[in-house]
mmCIF file of N, CA and C in Angstrom:
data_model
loop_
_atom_site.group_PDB
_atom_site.id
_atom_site.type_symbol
_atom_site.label_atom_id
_atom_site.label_comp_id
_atom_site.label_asym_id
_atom_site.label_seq_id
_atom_site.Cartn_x
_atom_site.Cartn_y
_atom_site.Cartn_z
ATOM 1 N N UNK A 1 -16.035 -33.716 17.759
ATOM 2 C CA UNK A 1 -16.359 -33.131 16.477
ATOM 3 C C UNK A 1 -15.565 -31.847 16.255
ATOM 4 N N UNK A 2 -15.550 -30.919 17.162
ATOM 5 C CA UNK A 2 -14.833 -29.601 17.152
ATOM 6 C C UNK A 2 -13.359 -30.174 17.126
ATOM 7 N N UNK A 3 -12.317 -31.141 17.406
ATOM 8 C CA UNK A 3 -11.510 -31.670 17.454
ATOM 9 C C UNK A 3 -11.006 -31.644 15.318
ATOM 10 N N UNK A 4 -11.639 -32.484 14.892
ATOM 11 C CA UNK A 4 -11.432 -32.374 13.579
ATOM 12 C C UNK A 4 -11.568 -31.532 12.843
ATOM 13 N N UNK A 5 -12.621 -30.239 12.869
ATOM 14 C CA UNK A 5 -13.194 -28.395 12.667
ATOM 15 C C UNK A 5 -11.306 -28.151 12.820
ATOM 16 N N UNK A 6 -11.102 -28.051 13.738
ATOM 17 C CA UNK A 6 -9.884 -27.545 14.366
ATOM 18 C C UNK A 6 -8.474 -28.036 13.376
ATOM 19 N N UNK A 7 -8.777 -29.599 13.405
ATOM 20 C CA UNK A 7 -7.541 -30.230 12.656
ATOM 21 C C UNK A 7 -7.511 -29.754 10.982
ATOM 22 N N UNK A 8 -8.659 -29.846 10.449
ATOM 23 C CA UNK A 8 -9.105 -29.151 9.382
ATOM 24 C C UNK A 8 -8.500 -27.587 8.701
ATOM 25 N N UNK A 9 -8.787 -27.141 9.657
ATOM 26 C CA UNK A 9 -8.389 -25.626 9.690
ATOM 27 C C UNK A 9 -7.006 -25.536 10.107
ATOM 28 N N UNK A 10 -6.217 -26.171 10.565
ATOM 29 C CA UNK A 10 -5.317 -26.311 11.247
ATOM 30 C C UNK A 10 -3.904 -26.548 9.657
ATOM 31 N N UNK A 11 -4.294 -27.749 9.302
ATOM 32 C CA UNK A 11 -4.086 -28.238 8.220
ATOM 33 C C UNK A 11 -4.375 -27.234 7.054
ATOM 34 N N UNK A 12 -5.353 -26.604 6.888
ATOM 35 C CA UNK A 12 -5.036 -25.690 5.626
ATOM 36 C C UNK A 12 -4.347 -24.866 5.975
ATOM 37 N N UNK A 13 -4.203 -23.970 6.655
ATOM 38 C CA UNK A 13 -3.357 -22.996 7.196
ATOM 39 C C UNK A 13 -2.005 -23.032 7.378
ATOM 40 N N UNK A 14 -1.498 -24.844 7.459
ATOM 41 C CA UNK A 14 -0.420 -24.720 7.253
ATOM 42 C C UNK A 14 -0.172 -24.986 5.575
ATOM 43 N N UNK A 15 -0.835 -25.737 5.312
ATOM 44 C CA UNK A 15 -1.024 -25.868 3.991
ATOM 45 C C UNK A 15 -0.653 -25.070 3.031
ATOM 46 N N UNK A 16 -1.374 -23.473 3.114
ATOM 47 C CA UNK A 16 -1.183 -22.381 2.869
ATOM 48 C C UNK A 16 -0.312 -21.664 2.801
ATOM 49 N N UNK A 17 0.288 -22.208 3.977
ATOM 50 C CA UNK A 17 1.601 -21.161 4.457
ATOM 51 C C UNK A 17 2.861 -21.905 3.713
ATOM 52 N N UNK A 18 2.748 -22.972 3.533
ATOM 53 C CA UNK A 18 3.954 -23.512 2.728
ATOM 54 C C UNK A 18 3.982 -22.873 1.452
ATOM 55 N N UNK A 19 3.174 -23.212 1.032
ATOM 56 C CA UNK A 19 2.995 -22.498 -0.692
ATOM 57 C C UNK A 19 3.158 -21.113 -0.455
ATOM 58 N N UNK A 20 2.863 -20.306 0.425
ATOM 59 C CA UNK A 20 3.334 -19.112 0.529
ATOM 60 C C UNK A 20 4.559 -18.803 0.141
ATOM 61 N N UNK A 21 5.197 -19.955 1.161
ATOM 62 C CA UNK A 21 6.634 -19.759 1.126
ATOM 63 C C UNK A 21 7.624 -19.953 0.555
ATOM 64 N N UNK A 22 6.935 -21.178 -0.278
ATOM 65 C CA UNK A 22 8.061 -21.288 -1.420
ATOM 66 C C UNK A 22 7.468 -20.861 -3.096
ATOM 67 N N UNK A 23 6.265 -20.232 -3.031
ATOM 68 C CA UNK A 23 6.046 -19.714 -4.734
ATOM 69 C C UNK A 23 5.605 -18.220 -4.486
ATOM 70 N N UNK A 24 5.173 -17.967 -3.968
ATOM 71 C CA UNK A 24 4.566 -16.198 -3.791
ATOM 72 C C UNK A 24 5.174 -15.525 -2.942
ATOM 73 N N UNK A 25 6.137 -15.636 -2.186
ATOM 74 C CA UNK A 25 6.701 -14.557 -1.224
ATOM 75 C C UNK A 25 7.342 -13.300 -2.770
ATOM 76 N N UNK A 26 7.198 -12.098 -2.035
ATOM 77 C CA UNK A 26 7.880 -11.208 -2.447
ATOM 78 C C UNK A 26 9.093 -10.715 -2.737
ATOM 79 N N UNK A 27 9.719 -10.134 -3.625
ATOM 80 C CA UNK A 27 10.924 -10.443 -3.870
ATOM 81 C C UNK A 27 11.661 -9.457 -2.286
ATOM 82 N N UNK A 28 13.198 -9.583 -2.218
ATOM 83 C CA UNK A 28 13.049 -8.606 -1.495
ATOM 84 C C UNK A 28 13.493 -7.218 -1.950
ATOM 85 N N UNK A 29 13.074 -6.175 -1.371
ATOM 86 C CA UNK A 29 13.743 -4.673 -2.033
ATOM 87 C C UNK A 29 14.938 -4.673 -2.392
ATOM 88 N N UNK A 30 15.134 -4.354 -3.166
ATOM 89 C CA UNK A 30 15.731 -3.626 -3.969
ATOM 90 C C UNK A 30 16.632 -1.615 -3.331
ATOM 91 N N UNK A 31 17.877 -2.103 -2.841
ATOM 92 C CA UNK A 31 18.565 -0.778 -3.106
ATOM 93 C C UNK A 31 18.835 0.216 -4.359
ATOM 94 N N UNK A 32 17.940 0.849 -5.190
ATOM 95 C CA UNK A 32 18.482 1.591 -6.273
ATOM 96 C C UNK A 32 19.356 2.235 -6.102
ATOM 97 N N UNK A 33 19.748 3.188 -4.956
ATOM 98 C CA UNK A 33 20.906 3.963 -5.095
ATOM 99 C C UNK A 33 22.684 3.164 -4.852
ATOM 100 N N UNK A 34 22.455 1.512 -4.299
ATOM 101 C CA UNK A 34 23.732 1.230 -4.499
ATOM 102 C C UNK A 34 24.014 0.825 -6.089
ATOM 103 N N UNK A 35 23.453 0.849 -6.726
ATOM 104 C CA UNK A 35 23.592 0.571 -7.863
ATOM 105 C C UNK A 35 24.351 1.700 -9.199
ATOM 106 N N UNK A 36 23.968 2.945 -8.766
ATOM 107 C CA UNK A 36 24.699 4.037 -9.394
ATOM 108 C C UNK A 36 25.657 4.398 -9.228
ATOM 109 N N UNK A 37 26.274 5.032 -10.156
ATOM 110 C CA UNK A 37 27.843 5.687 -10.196
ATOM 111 C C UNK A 37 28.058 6.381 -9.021
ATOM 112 N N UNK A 38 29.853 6.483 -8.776
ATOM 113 C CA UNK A 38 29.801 7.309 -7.925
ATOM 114 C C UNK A 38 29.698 8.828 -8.065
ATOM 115 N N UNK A 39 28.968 9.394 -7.073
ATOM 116 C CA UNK A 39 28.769 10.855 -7.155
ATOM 117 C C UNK A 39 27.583 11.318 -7.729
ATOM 118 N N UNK A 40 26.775 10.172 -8.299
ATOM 119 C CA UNK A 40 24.700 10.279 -8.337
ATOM 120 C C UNK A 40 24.074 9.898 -7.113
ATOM 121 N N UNK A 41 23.745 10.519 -7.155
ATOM 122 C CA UNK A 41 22.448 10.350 -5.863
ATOM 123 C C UNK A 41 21.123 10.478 -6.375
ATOM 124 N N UNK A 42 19.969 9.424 -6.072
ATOM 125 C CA UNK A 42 18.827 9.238 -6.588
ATOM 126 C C UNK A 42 18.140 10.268 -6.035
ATOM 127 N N UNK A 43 17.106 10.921 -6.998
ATOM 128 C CA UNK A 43 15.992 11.605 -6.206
ATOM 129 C C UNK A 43 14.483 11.026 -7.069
ATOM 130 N N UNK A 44 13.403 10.104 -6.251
ATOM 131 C CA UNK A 44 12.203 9.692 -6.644
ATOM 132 C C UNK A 44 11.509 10.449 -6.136
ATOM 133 N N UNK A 45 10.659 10.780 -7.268
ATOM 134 C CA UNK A 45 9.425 11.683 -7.051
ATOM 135 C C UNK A 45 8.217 10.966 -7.619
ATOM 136 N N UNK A 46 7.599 10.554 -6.458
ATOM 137 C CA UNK A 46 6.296 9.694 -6.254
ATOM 138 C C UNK A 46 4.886 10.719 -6.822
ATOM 139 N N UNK A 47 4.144 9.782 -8.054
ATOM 140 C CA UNK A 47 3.235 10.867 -8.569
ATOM 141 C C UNK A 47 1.410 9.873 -7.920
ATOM 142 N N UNK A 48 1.117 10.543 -6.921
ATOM 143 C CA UNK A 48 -0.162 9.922 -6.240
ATOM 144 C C UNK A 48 -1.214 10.071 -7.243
ATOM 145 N N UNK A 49 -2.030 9.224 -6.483
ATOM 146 C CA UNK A 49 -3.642 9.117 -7.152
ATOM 147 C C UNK A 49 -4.608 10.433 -6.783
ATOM 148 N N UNK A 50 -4.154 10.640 -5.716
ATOM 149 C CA UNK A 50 -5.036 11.549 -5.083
ATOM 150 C C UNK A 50 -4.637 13.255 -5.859
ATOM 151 N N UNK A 51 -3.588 13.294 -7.256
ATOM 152 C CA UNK A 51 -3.299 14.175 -7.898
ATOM 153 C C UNK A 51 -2.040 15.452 -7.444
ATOM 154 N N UNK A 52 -1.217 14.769 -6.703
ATOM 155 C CA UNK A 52 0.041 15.160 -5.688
ATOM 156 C C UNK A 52 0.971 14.445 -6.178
ATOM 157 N N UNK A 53 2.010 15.388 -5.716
ATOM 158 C CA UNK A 53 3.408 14.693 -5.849
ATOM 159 C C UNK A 53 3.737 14.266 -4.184
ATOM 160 N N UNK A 54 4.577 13.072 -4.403
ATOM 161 C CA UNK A 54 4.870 12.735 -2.852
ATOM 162 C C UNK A 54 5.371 14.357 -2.017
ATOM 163 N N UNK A 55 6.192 14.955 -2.158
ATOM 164 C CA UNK A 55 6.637 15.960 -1.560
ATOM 165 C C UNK A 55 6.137 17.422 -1.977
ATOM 166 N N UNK A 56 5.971 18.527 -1.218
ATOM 167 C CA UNK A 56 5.588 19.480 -2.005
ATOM 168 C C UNK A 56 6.888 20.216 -2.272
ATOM 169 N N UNK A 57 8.172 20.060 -1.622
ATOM 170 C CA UNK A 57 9.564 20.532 -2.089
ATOM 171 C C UNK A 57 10.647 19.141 -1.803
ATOM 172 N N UNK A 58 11.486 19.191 -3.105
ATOM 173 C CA UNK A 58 12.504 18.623 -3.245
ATOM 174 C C UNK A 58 13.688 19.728 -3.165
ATOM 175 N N UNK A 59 14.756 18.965 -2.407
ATOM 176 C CA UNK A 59 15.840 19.888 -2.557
ATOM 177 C C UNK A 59 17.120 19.113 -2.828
ATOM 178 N N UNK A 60 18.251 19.643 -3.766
ATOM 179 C CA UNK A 60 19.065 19.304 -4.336
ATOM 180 C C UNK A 60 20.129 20.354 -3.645
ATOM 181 N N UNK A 61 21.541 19.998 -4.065
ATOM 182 C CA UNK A 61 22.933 20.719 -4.165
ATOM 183 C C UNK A 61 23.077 21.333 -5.659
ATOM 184 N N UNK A 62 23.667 22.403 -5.641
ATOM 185 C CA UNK A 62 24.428 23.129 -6.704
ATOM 186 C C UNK A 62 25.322 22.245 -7.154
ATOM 187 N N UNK A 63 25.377 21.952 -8.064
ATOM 188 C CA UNK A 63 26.524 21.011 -8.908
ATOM 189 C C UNK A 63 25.976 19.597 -8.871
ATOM 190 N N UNK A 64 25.516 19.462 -8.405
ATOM 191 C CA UNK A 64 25.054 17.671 -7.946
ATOM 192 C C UNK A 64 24.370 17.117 -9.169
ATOM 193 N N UNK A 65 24.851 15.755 -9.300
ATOM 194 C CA UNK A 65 24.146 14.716 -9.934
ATOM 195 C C UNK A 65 23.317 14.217 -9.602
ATOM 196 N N UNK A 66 21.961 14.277 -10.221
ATOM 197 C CA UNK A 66 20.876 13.269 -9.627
ATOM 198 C C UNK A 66 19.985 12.455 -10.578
ATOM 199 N N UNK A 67 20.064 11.410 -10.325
ATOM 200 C CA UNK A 67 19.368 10.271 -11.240
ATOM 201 C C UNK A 67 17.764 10.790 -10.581
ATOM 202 N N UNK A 68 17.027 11.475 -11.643
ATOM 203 C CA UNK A 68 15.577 12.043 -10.986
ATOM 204 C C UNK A 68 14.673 10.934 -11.785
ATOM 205 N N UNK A 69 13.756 10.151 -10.799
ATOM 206 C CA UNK A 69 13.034 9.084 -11.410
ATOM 207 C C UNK A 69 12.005 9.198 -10.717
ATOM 208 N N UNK A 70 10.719 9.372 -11.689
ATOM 209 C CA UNK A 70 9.224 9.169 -11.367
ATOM 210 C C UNK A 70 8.705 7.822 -11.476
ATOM 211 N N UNK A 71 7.696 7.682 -9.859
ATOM 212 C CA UNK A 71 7.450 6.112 -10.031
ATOM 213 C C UNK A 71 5.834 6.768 -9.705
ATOM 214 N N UNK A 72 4.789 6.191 -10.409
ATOM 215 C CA UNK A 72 3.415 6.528 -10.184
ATOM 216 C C UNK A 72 3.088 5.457 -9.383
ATOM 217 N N UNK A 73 2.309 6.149 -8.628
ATOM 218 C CA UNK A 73 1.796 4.948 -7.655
ATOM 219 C C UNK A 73 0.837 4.526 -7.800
ATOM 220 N N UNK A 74 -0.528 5.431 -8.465
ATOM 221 C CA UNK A 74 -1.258 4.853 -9.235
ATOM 222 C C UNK A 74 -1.652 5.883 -10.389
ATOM 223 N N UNK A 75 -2.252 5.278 -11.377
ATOM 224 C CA UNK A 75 -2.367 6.291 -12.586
ATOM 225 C C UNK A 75 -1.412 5.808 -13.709
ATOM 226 N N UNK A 76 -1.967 6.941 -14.468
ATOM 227 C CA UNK A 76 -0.537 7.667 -15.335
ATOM 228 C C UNK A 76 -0.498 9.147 -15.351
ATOM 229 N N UNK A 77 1.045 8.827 -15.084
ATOM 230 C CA UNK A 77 1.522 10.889 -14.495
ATOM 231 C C UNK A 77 2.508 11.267 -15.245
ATOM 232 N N UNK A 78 3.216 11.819 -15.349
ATOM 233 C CA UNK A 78 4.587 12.860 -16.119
ATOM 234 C C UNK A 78 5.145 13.286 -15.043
ATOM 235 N N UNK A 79 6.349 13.869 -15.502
ATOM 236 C CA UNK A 79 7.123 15.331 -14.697
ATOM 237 C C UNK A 79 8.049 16.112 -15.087
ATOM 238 N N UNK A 80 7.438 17.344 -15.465
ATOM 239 C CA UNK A 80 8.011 18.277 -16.775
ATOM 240 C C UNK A 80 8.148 19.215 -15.341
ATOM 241 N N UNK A 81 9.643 19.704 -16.036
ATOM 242 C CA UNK A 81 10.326 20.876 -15.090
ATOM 243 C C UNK A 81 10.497 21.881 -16.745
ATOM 244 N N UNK A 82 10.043 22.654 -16.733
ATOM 245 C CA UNK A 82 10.073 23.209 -18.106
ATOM 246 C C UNK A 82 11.186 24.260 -18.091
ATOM 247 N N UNK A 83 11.832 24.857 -16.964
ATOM 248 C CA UNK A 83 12.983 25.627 -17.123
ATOM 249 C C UNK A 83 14.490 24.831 -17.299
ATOM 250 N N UNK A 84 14.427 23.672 -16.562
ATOM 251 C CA UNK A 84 15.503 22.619 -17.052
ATOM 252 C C UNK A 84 15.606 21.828 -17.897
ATOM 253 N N UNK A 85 14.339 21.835 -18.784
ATOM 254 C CA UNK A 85 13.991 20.860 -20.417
ATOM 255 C C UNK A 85 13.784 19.356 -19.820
ATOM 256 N N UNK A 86 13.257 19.220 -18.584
ATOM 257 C CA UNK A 86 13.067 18.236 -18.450
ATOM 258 C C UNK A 86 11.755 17.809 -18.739
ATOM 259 N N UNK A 87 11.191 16.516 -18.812
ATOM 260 C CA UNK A 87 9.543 15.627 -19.139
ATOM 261 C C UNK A 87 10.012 14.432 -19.379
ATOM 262 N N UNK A 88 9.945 13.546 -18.011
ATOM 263 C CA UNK A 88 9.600 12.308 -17.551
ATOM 264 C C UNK A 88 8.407 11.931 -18.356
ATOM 265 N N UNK A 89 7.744 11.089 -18.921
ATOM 266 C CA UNK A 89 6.487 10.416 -19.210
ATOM 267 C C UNK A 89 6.705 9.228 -20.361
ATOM 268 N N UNK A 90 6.034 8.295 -20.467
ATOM 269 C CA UNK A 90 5.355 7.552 -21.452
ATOM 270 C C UNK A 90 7.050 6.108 -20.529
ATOM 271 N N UNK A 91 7.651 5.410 -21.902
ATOM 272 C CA UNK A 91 8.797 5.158 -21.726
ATOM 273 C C UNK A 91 10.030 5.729 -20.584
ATOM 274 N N UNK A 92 9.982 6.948 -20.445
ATOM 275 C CA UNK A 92 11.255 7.791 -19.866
ATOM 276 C C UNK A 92 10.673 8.061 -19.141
ATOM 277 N N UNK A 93 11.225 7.291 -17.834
ATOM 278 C CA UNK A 93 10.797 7.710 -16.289
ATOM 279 C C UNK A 93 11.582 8.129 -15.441
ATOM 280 N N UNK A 94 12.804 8.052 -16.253
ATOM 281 C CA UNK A 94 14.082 8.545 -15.563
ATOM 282 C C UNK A 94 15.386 9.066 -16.597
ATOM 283 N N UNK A 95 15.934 10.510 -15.732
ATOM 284 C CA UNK A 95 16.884 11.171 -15.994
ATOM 285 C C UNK A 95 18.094 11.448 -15.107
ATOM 286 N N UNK A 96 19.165 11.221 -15.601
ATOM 287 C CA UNK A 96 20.223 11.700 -14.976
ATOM 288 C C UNK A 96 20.278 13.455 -15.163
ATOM 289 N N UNK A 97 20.521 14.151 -14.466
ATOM 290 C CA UNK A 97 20.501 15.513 -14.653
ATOM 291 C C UNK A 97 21.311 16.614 -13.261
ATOM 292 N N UNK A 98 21.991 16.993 -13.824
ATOM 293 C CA UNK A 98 23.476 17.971 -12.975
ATOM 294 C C UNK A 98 22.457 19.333 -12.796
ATOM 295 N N UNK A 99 22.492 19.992 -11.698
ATOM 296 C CA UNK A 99 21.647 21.396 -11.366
ATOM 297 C C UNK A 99 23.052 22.094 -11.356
ATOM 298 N N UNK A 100 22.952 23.062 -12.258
ATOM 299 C CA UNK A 100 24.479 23.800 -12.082
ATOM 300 C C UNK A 100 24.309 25.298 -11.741
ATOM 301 N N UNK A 101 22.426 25.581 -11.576
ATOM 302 C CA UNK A 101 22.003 26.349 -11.502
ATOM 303 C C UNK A 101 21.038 26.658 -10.358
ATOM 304 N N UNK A 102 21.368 27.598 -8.965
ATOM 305 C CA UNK A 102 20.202 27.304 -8.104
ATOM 306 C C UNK A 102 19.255 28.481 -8.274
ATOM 307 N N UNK A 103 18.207 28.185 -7.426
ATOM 308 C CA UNK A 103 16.982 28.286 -7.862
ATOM 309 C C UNK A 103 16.156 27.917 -7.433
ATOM 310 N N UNK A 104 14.596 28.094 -7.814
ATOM 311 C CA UNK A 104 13.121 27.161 -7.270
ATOM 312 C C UNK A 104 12.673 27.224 -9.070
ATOM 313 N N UNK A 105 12.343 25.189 -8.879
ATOM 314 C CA UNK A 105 12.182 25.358 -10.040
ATOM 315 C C UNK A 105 10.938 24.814 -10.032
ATOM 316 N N UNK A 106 9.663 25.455 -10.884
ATOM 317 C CA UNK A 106 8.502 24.717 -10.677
ATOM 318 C C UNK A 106 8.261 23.241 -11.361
ATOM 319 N N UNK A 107 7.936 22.156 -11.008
ATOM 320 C CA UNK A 107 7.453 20.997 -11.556
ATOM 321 C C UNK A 107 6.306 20.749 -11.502
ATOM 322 N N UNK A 108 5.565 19.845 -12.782
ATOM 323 C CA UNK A 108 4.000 19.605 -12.769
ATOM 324 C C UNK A 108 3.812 18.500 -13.523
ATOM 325 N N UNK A 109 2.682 17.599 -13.296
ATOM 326 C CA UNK A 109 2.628 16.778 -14.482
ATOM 327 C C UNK A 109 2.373 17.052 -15.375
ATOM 328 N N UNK A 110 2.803 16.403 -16.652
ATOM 329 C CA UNK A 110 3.097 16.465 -17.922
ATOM 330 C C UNK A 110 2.111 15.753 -18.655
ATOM 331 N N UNK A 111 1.318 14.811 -18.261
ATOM 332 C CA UNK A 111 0.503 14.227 -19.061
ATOM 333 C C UNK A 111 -0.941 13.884 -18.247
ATOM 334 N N UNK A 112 -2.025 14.543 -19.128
ATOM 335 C CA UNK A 112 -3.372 14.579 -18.486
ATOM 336 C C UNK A 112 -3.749 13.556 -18.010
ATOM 337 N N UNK A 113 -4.200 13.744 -16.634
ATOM 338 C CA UNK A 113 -4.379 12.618 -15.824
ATOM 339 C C UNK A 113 -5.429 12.592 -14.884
ATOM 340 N N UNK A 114 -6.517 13.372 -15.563
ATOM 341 C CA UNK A 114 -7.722 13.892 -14.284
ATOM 342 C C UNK A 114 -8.237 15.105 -14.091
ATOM 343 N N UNK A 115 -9.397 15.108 -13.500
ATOM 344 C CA UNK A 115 -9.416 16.459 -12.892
ATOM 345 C C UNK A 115 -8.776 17.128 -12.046
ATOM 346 N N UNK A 116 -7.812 16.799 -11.139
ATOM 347 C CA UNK A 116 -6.808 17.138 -10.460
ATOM 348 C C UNK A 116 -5.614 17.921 -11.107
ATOM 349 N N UNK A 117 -5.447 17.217 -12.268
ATOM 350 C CA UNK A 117 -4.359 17.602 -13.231
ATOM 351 C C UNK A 117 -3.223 18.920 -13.017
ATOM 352 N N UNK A 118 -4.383 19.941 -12.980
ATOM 353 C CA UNK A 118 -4.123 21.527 -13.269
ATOM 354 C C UNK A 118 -3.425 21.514 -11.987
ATOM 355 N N UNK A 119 -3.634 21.019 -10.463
ATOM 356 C CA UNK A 119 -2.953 21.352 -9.453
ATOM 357 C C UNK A 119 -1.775 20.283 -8.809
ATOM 358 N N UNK A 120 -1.435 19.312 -9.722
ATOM 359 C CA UNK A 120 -0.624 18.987 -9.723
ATOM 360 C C UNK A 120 0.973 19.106 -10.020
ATOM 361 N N UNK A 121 0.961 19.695 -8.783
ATOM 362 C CA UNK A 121 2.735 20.320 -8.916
ATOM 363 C C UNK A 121 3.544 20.638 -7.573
ATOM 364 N N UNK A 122 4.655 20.873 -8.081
ATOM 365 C CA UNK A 122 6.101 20.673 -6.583
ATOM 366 C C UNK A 122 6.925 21.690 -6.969
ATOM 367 N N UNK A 123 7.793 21.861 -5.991
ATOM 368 C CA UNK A 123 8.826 22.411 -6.873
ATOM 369 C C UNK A 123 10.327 21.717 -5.987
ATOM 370 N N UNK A 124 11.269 21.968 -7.219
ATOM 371 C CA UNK A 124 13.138 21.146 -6.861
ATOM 372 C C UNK A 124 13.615 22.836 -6.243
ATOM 373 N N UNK A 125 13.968 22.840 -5.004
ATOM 374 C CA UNK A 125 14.760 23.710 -4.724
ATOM 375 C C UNK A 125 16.649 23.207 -5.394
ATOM 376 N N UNK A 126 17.309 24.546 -5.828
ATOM 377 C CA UNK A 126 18.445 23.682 -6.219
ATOM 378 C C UNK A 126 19.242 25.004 -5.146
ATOM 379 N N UNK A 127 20.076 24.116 -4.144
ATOM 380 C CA UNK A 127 20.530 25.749 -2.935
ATOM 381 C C UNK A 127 22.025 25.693 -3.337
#
């Protein structure tokens, strides 16, 4: 009796695993930065649930190009650098943008997102 329990289970599982394999596997990643021009370099700034930015400092080069792109991980977040005229949100999650200026520049989200809101912020070192 435990013989067929076994074959049973045995059988869905592979069952399972086929269809896994050929309709739901995941795509695979994705390189964003081979994809850009030369002389951009990506910088993602991850906006958490828990009301944080992935990093509490980003740092950049003087002169440098950087494709700056916010990906929320959960929510909805912004990211307004208000001395560089920047605000990521809604549609526009991403900017190309040259620092020609160094500095500490403060960043925060841009669009209300909680009680957390108010302490949500980083800052782009530009050295």
């Amino acid at each position: 009796m435990y013989k067929w329990i076994m074959f049973v289970v045995f059988a869905a599982a592979s069952i399972l695993g086929i269809y896994l394999m050929t309709n739901e596997l995941p795509g695979k990643p994705v390189d964003e930065a081979a994809s850009l021009p030369p002389g951009v370099t990506l910088l993602k700034v991850e906006a958490n649930s828990d009301f944080t930015f992935g990093e509490k400092e980003y740092k950049v080069k003087k002169g440098e190009t950087v494709k700056l792109k916010l990906v929320n991980k959960s929510g909805v977040h912004g990211l307004a650098i208000p001395d560089l005229g920047i605000d990521l949100q809604g549609d526009k999650m991403e900017q190309d943008v040259t620092f020609n200026e160094a500095g500490t520049f403060e960043m925060h989200c841009s669009v209300g997102c909680g009680v957390g809101h108010g302490d949500m912020k980083s800052v782009i070192v530009v050295e």
